Coordinates of N, CA and C and ligand atoms in Angstrom, one line a residue:
M1 N 0.9 -1.2 0.0 CA 0.0 0.0 0.0 C 0.9 1.2 0.0
N2 N 0.5 2.2 -0.8 CA 1.3 3.5 -0.9 C 0.8 4.4 0.2
T3 N 1.4 4.2 1.4 CA 0.9 4.9 2.6 C 1.1 6.4 2.5
E4 N 2.2 6.9 2.0 CA 2.5 8.3 1.9 C 1.5 9.0 1.0
K5 N 1.3 8.4 -0.2 CA 0.3 9.0 -1.1 C -1.1 9.0 -0.6
L6 N -1.4 7.9 0.1 CA -2.8 7.8 0.6 C -3.0 8.8 1.8
L7 N -1.9 9.0 2.6 CA -2.1 10.0 3.6 C -2.3 11.4 3.1
A8 N -1.5 11.7 2.0 CA -1.7 13.0 1.4 C -3.1 13.2 0.9
E9 N -3.7 12.1 0.3 CA -5.0 12.2 -0.2 C -6.1 12.3 0.9
A10 N -5.8 11.5 2.0 CA -6.7 11.5 3.1 C -6.8 12.9 3.8
K11 N -5.6 13.5 3.9 CA -5.5 14.9 4.5 C -6.3 15.9 3.6
K12 N -6.2 15.7 2.3 CA -7.0 16.6 1.4 C -8.5 16.4 1.6
A13 N -8.9 15.1 1.7 CA -10.3 14.7 1.9 C -10.8 15.3 3.2
A14 N -10.0 15.3 4.3 CA -10.4 15.8 5.6 C -10.8 17.3 5.5
K15 N -10.1 18.0 4.6 CA -10.5 19.4 4.4 C -11.9 19.6 4.0
N16 N -12.5 18.5 3.3 CA -13.8 18.6 2.8 C -14.8 18.0 3.8
S17 N -14.3 17.7 5.0 CA -15.2 17.1 6.0 C -16.4 18.1 6.3
Y18 N -17.6 17.6 6.4 CA -18.7 18.4 6.8 C -19.1 18.0 8.2
S19 N -18.6 18.6 9.2 CA -18.7 18.2 10.6 C -19.0 19.3 11.5
P20 N -20.1 20.0 11.3 CA -20.4 21.2 12.2 C -20.9 20.8 13.6
Y21 N -21.2 19.5 13.7 CA -21.8 19.0 15.0 C -20.7 18.5 15.9
S22 N -19.8 17.6 15.4 CA -18.8 17.0 16.2 C -17.5 17.9 16.2
G23 N -17.3 18.6 15.1 CA -16.0 19.3 14.9 C -14.8 18.3 14.6
L24 N -15.1 17.0 14.4 CA -14.1 16.1 14.1 C -13.9 15.9 12.6
R25 N -12.8 16.3 12.1 CA -12.6 16.3 10.6 C -11.8 15.0 10.3
V26 N -12.5 14.1 9.5 CA -11.9 12.8 9.2 C -11.8 12.7 7.6
G27 N -10.7 12.2 7.2 CA -10.5 11.9 5.7 C -10.0 10.5 5.6
A28 N -10.5 9.8 4.6 CA -10.1 8.4 4.3 C -9.6 8.3 2.8
A29 N -8.6 7.5 2.6 CA -8.1 7.2 1.2 C -8.0 5.7 1.1
L30 N -8.6 5.2 0.0 CA -8.7 3.8 -0.2 C -8.0 3.4 -1.5
E31 N -7.1 2.5 -1.4 CA -6.3 2.1 -2.7 C -6.9 0.8 -3.2
T32 N -7.2 0.7 -4.5 CA -7.7 -0.5 -5.1 C -6.6 -1.3 -5.6
K33 N -6.9 -2.6 -5.9 CA -5.9 -3.5 -6.5 C -5.5 -3.0 -7.9
S34 N -6.4 -2.3 -8.5 CA -6.2 -1.8 -9.9 C -5.3 -0.5 -9.8
G35 N -5.0 0.0 -8.6 CA -4.1 1.1 -8.5 C -4.8 2.5 -8.4
R36 N -6.1 2.5 -8.3 CA -6.8 3.8 -8.1 C -6.9 4.1 -6.7
I37 N -7.2 5.4 -6.4 CA -7.4 5.9 -5.0 C -8.7 6.6 -5.0
F38 N -9.5 6.2 -4.0 CA -10.8 6.9 -3.7 C -10.7 7.5 -2.3
T39 N -11.2 8.7 -2.3 CA -11.2 9.4 -1.0 C -12.6 9.7 -0.5
G40 N -12.7 9.9 0.8 CA -14.0 10.3 1.4 C -13.8 11.1 2.7
S41 N -14.8 11.9 3.0 CA -14.7 12.6 4.3 C -16.0 12.3 5.0
N42 N -16.1 12.6 6.3 CA -17.3 12.4 7.1 C -18.3 13.5 6.7
V43 N -19.5 13.1 6.6 CA -20.6 14.1 6.2 C -21.7 14.0 7.2
E44 N -21.8 15.0 8.1 CA -22.7 14.9 9.2 C -24.1 15.5 8.8
N45 N -25.1 15.2 9.7 CA -26.4 15.7 9.4 C -27.1 16.1 10.7
S46 N -28.0 17.1 10.7 CA -28.6 17.6 11.9 C -29.4 16.4 12.5
S47 N -29.9 15.5 11.8 CA -30.4 14.2 12.3 C -29.2 13.3 12.4
Y48 N -28.6 13.3 13.6 CA -27.2 12.8 13.8 C -27.0 11.4 13.2
G49 N -28.0 10.5 13.3 CA -27.9 9.1 12.8 C -27.7 9.0 11.3
L50 N -27.9 10.1 10.6 CA -27.7 10.0 9.1 C -26.3 10.3 8.7
T51 N -25.5 10.6 9.7 CA -24.1 11.0 9.4 C -23.4 9.8 8.7
N52 N -22.6 10.1 7.7 CA -21.7 9.1 7.0 C -20.3 9.3 7.4
C53 N -19.6 8.2 7.8 CA -18.2 8.3 8.1 C -17.3 8.4 6.9
A54 N -16.1 8.9 7.1 CA -15.2 9.1 5.9 C -14.9 7.8 5.3
E55 N -14.8 6.7 6.0 CA -14.4 5.4 5.5 C -15.5 4.9 4.6
R56 N -16.7 5.0 5.0 CA -17.8 4.5 4.2 C -18.0 5.4 3.0
T57 N -17.8 6.7 3.1 CA -17.9 7.5 1.9 C -16.9 7.1 0.8
A58 N -15.7 6.8 1.2 CA -14.7 6.3 0.3 C -15.0 5.0 -0.3
I59 N -15.5 4.1 0.5 CA -15.9 2.7 0.0 C -17.0 2.8 -1.0
F60 N -18.0 3.6 -0.6 CA -19.2 3.7 -1.5 C -18.9 4.4 -2.8
K61 N -18.0 5.4 -2.8 CA -17.5 6.0 -4.0 C -16.8 5.0 -4.9
A62 N -16.0 4.2 -4.3 CA -15.2 3.2 -5.1 C -16.2 2.1 -5.7
V63 N -17.0 1.6 -4.9 CA -17.9 0.5 -5.3 C -18.9 1.0 -6.4
S64 N -19.3 2.3 -6.2 CA -20.2 2.8 -7.2 C -19.5 3.2 -8.5
E65 N -18.2 3.2 -8.5 CA -17.4 3.4 -9.7 C -16.9 2.1 -10.3
G66 N -17.4 0.9 -9.7 CA -17.0 -0.4 -10.3 C -15.9 -1.1 -9.6
E67 N -15.3 -0.5 -8.5 CA -14.2 -1.2 -7.9 C -14.6 -1.9 -6.6
R68 N -14.2 -3.2 -6.5 CA -14.5 -4.0 -5.3 C -13.3 -4.6 -4.6
D69 N -12.2 -4.5 -5.2 CA -11.0 -5.2 -4.7 C -10.0 -4.1 -4.1
F70 N -9.8 -4.2 -2.8 CA -9.1 -3.1 -2.2 C -7.8 -3.7 -1.5
I71 N -6.8 -2.8 -1.5 CA -5.5 -3.2 -0.8 C -5.5 -2.6 0.6
G72 N -5.8 -1.4 0.7 CA -5.6 -0.7 2.0 C -6.3 0.6 2.1
M73 N -6.4 1.1 3.3 CA -7.0 2.4 3.6 C -6.2 3.2 4.6
V74 N -6.0 4.4 4.4 CA -5.4 5.3 5.4 C -6.6 6.2 5.9
I75 N -6.7 6.3 7.2 CA -7.7 7.1 7.8 C -7.0 8.2 8.6
Y76 N -7.3 9.4 8.3 CA -6.7 10.5 9.0 C -7.7 11.4 9.7
S77 N -7.4 11.7 11.0 CA -8.2 12.6 11.8 C -7.4 13.8 12.1
D78 N -7.9 15.0 11.8 CA -7.2 16.2 12.1 C -7.3 16.6 13.5
T79 N -6.7 15.8 14.4 CA -6.7 16.0 15.8 C -5.5 15.2 16.4
D80 N -5.2 15.3 17.7 CA -4.0 14.6 18.2 C -4.4 13.2 18.6
R81 N -5.7 12.9 18.9 CA -6.1 11.5 19.3 C -6.2 10.6 18.0
L82 N -6.0 9.4 18.3 CA -6.3 8.4 17.2 C -7.7 7.9 17.3
F83 N -8.4 8.0 16.1 CA -9.8 7.5 16.1 C -9.8 6.3 15.2
Y84 N -10.1 5.1 15.8 CA -10.3 3.9 15.0 C -11.6 3.9 14.3
P85 N -11.7 3.1 13.2 CA -13.0 3.1 12.5 C -14.1 2.5 13.3
C86 N -15.3 3.0 13.2 CA -16.5 2.5 13.9 C -16.9 1.1 13.4
G87 N -17.7 0.5 14.2 CA -18.2 -0.8 13.9 C -18.9 -0.9 12.6
A88 N -19.7 0.1 12.3 CA -20.5 0.1 11.0 C -19.5 0.1 9.8
C89 N -18.5 0.9 9.9 CA -17.5 1.0 8.8 C -16.7 -0.3 8.7
R90 N -16.4 -1.0 9.8 CA -15.7 -2.2 9.8 C -16.5 -3.3 9.0
Q91 N -17.8 -3.3 9.3 CA -18.7 -4.3 8.6 C -18.8 -4.0 7.1
V92 N -18.8 -2.7 6.8 CA -18.9 -2.4 5.3 C -17.6 -2.7 4.7
M93 N -16.4 -2.5 5.3 CA -15.2 -2.9 4.8 C -15.2 -4.5 4.5
A94 N -15.7 -5.2 5.5 CA -15.7 -6.7 5.5 C -16.5 -7.2 4.3
E95 N -17.5 -6.5 3.8 CA -18.3 -6.9 2.7 C -17.4 -7.2 1.5
F96 N -16.2 -6.5 1.4 CA -15.4 -6.6 0.2 C -14.1 -7.3 0.5
G97 N -14.0 -8.2 1.6 CA -12.8 -9.0 1.8 C -12.2 -8.6 3.2
D98 N -11.4 -9.6 3.7 CA -10.9 -9.3 5.0 C -9.4 -9.1 5.0
E99 N -8.8 -8.8 3.8 CA -7.4 -8.6 3.7 C -7.0 -7.2 3.7
L100 N -7.9 -6.3 4.1 CA -7.6 -4.9 4.0 C -6.6 -4.4 5.0
S101 N -5.5 -3.7 4.6 CA -4.5 -3.1 5.5 C -5.1 -1.7 5.9
I102 N -4.9 -1.4 7.1 CA -5.5 -0.1 7.6 C -4.4 0.6 8.4
V103 N -4.2 1.9 8.0 CA -3.3 2.8 8.8 C -4.2 3.9 9.3
I104 N -4.1 4.1 10.6 CA -4.9 5.2 11.3 C -3.9 6.2 11.7
I105 N -4.1 7.5 11.4 CA -3.1 8.5 11.6 C -3.8 9.8 12.1
S106 N -3.2 10.4 13.2 CA -3.7 11.7 13.6 C -2.5 12.6 13.5
N107 N -2.6 13.8 14.1 CA -1.5 14.8 14.0 C -0.3 14.4 14.9
R108 N -0.6 13.4 15.8 CA 0.5 13.0 16.8 C 0.7 11.5 16.8
N109 N -0.2 10.7 16.4 CA -0.1 9.3 16.6 C -0.4 8.5 15.3
K110 N 0.0 7.3 15.3 CA -0.2 6.4 14.1 C -0.3 5.0 14.6
A111 N -1.2 4.2 14.0 CA -1.4 2.8 14.2 C -1.5 2.1 12.9
E112 N -0.8 0.9 12.8 CA -0.9 0.1 11.6 C -1.6 -1.2 12.0
T113 N -2.7 -1.5 11.3 CA -3.5 -2.7 11.6 C -4.1 -3.3 10.4
S114 N -5.1 -4.1 10.5 CA -5.8 -4.7 9.4 C -7.2 -5.0 9.8
L115 N -8.0 -5.2 8.8 CA -9.4 -5.5 9.0 C -9.6 -6.7 9.9
S116 N -8.8 -7.8 9.6 CA -9.0 -9.0 10.3 C -8.7 -8.9 11.8
Q117 N -7.8 -7.9 12.1 CA -7.5 -7.6 13.5 C -8.6 -6.8 14.1
L118 N -9.1 -5.9 13.4 CA -10.2 -5.0 13.9 C -11.5 -5.7 14.0
L119 N -11.8 -6.7 13.1 CA -13.1 -7.3 13.1 C -12.9 -8.8 12.9
P120 N -12.6 -9.5 14.0 CA -12.5 -11.0 13.9 C -13.9 -11.6 13.9
S121 N -13.9 -12.8 13.4 CA -15.2 -13.6 13.4 C -16.3 -12.8 12.6
I122 N -15.9 -12.4 11.4 CA -16.8 -11.5 10.6 C -18.1 -12.2 10.3
F123 N -19.2 -11.5 10.4 CA -20.5 -11.9 9.9 C -20.6 -11.8 8.4
R124 N -20.9 -12.9 7.8 CA -21.1 -12.9 6.3 C -22.3 -13.8 5.9
L125 N -23.0 -13.5 4.9 CA -24.0 -14.4 4.4 C -23.4 -15.3 3.3
Ligands
THU201 N1 -16.3 9.3 12.1 C1 -15.7 8.9 10.9 O1 -15.7 9.6 9.9 N2 -15.1 7.7 10.9 C2 -15.1 6.9 12.0 O2 -14.6 5.8 11.9 C3 -15.7 7.3 13.3 C4 -16.4 8.5 13.3 C5 -17.0 10.6 12.1 C6 -18.5 10.6 12.1 C7 -18.8 11.9 12.7 O3 -18.9 12.9 11.7 C8 -17.7 12.2 13.7 O4 -16.6 11.3 13.2 C9 -18.0 11.9 15.1 O5 -18.5 10.7 15.3

């Protein structure tokens, strides 16, 4: 996975975060096996439950453009704390395979992990 390139793209995506309620600006960059990069930011809503996380925005963009095979994702939060992907995003990632590398980065911290570590015993039909 091209972590440096993905981080640069995730930081750009975080600038487009629509997060007037939480103030947490998140950007995600997803690399496909075909070599493309799809980005996403979190998009909040005044009806809070309708909020879409940055990770799912990136995945939905990729899938709707015909891509389903992914290598890895960099998730950047414009804050000092590390924010791991929520359970809903983990399940959406798992829909497309369990081999996804995941790098989580903030302005002070970094963690390298994978979907199989974050979501063991995955539910699948
Ligand atoms: N958020 C993400 O974008 N990704 C995550 O994995 C966790 C949470 C966003 C959703 C919401 O806009 C804000 O962070 C606070 O929950």
